[in-house]
mmCIF file of C-alpha atoms in Angstrom:
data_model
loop_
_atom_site.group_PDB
_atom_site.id
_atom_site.type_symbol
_atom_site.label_atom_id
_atom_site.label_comp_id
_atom_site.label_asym_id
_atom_site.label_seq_id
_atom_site.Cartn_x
_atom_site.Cartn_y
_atom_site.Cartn_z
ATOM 1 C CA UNK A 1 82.863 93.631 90.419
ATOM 2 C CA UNK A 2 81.694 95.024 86.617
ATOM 3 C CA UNK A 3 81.038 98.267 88.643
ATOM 4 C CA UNK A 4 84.882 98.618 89.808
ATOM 5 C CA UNK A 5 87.544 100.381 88.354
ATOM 6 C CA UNK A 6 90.099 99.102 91.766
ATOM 7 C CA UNK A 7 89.373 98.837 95.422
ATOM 8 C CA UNK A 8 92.334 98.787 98.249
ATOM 9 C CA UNK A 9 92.056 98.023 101.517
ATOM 10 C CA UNK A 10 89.166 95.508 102.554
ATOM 11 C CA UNK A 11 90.001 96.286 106.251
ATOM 12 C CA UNK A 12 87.283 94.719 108.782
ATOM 13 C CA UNK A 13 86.910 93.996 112.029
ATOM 14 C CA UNK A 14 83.960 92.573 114.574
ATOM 15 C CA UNK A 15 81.997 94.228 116.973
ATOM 16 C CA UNK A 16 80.075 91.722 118.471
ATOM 17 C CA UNK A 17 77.719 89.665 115.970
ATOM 18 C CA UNK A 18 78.446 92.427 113.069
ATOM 19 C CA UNK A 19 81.386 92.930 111.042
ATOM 20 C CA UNK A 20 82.621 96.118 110.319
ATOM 21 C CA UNK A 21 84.029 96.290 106.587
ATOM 22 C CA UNK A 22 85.659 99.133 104.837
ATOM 23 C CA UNK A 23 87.353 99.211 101.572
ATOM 24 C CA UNK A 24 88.598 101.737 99.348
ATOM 25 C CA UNK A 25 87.195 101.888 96.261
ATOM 26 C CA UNK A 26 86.761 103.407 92.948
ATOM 27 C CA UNK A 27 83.720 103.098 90.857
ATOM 28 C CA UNK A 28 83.464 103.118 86.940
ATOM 29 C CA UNK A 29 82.388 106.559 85.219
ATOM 30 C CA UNK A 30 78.798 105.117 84.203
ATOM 31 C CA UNK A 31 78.151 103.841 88.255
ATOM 32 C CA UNK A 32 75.801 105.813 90.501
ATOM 33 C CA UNK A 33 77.696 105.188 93.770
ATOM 34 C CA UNK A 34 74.558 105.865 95.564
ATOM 35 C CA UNK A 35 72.203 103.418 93.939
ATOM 36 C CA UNK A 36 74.870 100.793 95.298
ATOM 37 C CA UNK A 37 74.770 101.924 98.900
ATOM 38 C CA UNK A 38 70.843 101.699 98.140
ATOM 39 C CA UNK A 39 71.339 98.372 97.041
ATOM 40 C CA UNK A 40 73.660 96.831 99.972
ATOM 41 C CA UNK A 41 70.770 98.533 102.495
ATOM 42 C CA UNK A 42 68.239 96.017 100.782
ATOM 43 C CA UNK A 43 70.372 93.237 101.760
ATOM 44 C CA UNK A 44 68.513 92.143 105.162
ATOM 45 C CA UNK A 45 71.667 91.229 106.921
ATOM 46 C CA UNK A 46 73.527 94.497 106.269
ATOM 47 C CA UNK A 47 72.406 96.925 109.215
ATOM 48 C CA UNK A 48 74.223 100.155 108.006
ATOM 49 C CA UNK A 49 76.288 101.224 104.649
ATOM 50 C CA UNK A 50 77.984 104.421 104.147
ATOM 51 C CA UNK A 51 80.492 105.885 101.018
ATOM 52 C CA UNK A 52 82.758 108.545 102.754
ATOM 53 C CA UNK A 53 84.527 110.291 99.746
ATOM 54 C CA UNK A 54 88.235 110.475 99.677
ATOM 55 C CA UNK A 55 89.834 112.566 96.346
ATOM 56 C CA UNK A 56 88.629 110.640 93.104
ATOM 57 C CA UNK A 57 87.332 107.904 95.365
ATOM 58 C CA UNK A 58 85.248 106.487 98.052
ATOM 59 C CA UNK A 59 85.527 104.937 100.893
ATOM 60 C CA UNK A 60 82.793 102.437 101.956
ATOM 61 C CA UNK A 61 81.939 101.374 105.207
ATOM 62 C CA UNK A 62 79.313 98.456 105.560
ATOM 63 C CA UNK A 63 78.256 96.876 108.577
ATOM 64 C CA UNK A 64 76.509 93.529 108.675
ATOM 65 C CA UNK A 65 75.511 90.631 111.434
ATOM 66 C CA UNK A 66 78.002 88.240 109.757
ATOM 67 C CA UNK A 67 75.613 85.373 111.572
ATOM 68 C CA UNK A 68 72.435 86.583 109.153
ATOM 69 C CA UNK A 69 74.640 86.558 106.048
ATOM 70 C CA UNK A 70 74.262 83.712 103.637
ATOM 71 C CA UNK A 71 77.652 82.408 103.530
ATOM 72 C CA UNK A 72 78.633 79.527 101.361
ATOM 73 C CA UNK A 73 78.983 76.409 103.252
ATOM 74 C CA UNK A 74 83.018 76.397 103.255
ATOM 75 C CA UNK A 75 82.973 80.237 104.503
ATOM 76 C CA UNK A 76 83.181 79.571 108.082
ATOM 77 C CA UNK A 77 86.542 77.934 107.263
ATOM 78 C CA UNK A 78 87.943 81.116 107.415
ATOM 79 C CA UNK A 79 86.842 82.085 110.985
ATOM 80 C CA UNK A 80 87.808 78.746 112.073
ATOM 81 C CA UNK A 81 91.476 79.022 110.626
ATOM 82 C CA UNK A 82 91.578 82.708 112.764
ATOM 83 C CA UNK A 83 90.906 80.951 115.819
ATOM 84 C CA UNK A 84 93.730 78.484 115.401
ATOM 85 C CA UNK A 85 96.069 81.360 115.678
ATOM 86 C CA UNK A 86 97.308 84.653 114.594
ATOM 87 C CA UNK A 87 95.859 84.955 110.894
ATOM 88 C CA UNK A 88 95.374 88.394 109.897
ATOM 89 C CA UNK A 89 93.440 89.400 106.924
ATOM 90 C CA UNK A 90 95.549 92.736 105.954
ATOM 91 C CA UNK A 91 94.787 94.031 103.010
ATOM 92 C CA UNK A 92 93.365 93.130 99.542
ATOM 93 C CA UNK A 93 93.243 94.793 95.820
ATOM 94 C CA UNK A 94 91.036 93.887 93.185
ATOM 95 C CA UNK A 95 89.980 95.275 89.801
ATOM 96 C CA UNK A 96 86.768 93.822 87.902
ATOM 97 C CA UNK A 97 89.314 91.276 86.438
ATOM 98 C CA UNK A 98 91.689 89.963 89.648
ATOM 99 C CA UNK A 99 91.841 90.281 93.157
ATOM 100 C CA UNK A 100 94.793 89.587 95.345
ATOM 101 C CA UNK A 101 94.909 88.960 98.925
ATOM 102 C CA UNK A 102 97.615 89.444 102.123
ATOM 103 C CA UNK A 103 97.545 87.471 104.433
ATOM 104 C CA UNK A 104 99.829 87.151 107.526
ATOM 105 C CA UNK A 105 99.677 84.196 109.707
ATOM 106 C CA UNK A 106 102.228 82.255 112.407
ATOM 107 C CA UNK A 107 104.835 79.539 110.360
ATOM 108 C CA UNK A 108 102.678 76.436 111.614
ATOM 109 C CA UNK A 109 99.735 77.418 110.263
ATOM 110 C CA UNK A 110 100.725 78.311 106.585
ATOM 111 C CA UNK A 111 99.830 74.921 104.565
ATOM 112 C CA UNK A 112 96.296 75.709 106.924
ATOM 113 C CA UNK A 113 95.928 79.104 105.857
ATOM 114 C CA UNK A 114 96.991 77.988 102.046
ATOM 115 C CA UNK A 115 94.931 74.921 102.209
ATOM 116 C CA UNK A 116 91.507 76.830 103.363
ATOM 117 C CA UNK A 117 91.696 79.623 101.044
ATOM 118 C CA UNK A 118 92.404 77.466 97.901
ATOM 119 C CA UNK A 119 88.722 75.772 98.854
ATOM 120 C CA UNK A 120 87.261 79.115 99.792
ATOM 121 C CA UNK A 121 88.032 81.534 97.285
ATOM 122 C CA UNK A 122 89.197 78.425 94.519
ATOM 123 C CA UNK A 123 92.080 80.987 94.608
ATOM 124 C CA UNK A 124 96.351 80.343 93.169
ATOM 125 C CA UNK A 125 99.002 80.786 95.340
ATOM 126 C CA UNK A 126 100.988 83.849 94.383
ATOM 127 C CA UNK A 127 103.836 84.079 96.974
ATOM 128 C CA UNK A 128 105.010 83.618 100.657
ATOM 129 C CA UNK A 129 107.613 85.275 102.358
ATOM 130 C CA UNK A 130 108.631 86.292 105.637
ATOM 131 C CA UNK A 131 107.055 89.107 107.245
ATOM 132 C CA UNK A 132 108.946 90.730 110.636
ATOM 133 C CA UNK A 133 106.453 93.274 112.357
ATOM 134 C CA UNK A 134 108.362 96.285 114.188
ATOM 135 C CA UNK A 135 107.491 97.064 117.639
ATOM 136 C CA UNK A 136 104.501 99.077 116.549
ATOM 137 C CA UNK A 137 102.962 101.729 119.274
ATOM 138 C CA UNK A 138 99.805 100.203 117.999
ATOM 139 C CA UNK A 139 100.485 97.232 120.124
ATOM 140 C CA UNK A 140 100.092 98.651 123.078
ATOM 141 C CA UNK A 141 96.217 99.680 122.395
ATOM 142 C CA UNK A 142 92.969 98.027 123.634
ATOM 143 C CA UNK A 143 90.951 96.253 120.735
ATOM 144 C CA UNK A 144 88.230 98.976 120.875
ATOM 145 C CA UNK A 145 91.087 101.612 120.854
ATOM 146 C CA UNK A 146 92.779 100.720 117.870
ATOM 147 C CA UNK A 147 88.988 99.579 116.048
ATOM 148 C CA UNK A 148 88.124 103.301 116.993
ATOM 149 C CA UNK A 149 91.197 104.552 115.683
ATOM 150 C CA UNK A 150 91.356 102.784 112.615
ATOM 151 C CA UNK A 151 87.466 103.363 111.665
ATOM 152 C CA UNK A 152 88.799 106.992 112.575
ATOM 153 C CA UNK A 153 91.688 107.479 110.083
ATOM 154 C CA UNK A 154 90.024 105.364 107.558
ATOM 155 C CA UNK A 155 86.671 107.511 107.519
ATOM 156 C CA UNK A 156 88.460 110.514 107.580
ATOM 157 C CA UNK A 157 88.171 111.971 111.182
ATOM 158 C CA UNK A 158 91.557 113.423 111.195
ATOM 159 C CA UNK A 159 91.554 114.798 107.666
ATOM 160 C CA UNK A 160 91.043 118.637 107.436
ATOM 161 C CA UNK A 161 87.812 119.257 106.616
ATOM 162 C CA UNK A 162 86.663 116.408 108.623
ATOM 163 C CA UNK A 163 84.807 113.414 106.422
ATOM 164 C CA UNK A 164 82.839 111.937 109.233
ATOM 165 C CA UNK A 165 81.533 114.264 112.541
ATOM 166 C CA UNK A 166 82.445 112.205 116.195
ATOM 167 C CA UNK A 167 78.774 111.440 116.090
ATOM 168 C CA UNK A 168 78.715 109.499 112.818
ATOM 169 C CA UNK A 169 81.919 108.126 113.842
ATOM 170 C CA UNK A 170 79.974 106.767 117.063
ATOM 171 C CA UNK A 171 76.814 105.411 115.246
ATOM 172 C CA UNK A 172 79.326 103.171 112.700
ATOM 173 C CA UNK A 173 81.465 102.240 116.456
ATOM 174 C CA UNK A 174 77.529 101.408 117.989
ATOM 175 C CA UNK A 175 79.126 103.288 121.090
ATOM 176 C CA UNK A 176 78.369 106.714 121.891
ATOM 177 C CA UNK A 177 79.959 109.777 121.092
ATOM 178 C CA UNK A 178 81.161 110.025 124.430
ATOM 179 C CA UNK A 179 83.037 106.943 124.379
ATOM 180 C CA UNK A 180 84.624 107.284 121.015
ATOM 181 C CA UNK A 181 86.190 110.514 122.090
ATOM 182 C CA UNK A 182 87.583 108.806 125.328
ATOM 183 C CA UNK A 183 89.064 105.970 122.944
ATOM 184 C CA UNK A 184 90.387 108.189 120.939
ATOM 185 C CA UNK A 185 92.061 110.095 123.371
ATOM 186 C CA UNK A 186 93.666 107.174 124.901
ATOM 187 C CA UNK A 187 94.931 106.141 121.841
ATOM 188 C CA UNK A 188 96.958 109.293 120.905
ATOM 189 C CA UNK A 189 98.158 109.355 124.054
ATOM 190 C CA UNK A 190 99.368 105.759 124.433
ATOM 191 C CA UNK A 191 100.962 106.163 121.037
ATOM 192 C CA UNK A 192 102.279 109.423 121.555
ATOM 193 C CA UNK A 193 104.323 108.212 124.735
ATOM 194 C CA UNK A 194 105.470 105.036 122.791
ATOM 195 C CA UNK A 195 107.027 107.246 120.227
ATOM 196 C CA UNK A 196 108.151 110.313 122.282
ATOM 197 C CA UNK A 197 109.005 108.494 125.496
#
């Protein structure tokens, strides 16, 4: 966290054993972002880690077998709580000084949610209030659609240049190129008649 001006983001998602992680993320002046990608690929359980830059920042994608990691005892909490219901991890911020979560979850399971991330993260309680999702086109997606489009926009596909080619795109999915394209494709075009009719 010394290392970090801010980060945004902390999307992440699972793909079988491995979790799929990306976070926005600005580095200090004095950090060579490259030694840390080095540094996560020493990390036994991470299988791939990438920094895809974006303006005056990076983006970086890191994908581990979450089974291999060394979690602290309490960690698996967290999964547990998911599977009770809808908790979504959404977003997160954090400077070297504070980090802030979001977290959306069903009415029954707030004191839960509240409860298990106090012990977790030994975190306060900043605020709850009601959150009322529109009827978003994304709905309507597969899970490996809207993993493939999210790893898409978030990498950079669509941008113009292009961060990330369909192939790297692929190797971070673990699918082939093929595949990614025909996800992709889907996607637009399930979204596209959600919002055009």
């Amino acid at each position: 966290m010394e290392l970090v001006e801010w980060g945004y983001g902390d999307t992440y998602f699972f793909i079988g054993s491995d979790v799929v992680k990306l976070v926005e993320i600005k580095f200090k002046e004095d950090v060579n972002p490259e030694k840390i990608v080095k540094k996560l690929l020493e990390i036994p359980h991470v299988k791939d880690a990438k920094l895809i830059p974006k303006n005056d920042h990076y983006i970086l994608y890191v994908r581990a077998n979450i089974f291999e990691a060394p979690l602290p005892k309490n960690a698996l909490e967290i999964f547990d709580i998911q599977k009770k219901g809808m908790v979504i991890f959404e977003k997160g911020t954090f400077t070297s000084s504070e980090v802030y979560l979001y977290v959306i979850c069903e009415d029954e399971l707030v004191r839960d949610v509240i409860a298990v991330l106090k012990k977790v993260y030994n975190g306060e309680l900043a605020s709850i209030e009601e959150y009322s999702p529109e009827d978003s086109p994304l709905s309507k997606l597969t899970r490996k659609q809207l993993e493939t489009l999210l790893l898409a926009h978030k990498s950079g596909y669509f941008d113009n240049p292009r961060r990330v080619t369909l192939r790297e795109l692929a190797e971070m999915l673990n699918l082939s190129p093929s595949t990614v394209k025909e996800h992709l494709r889907k996607a637009q075009r399930k979204i596209f008649e959600e919002l055009m009719g």
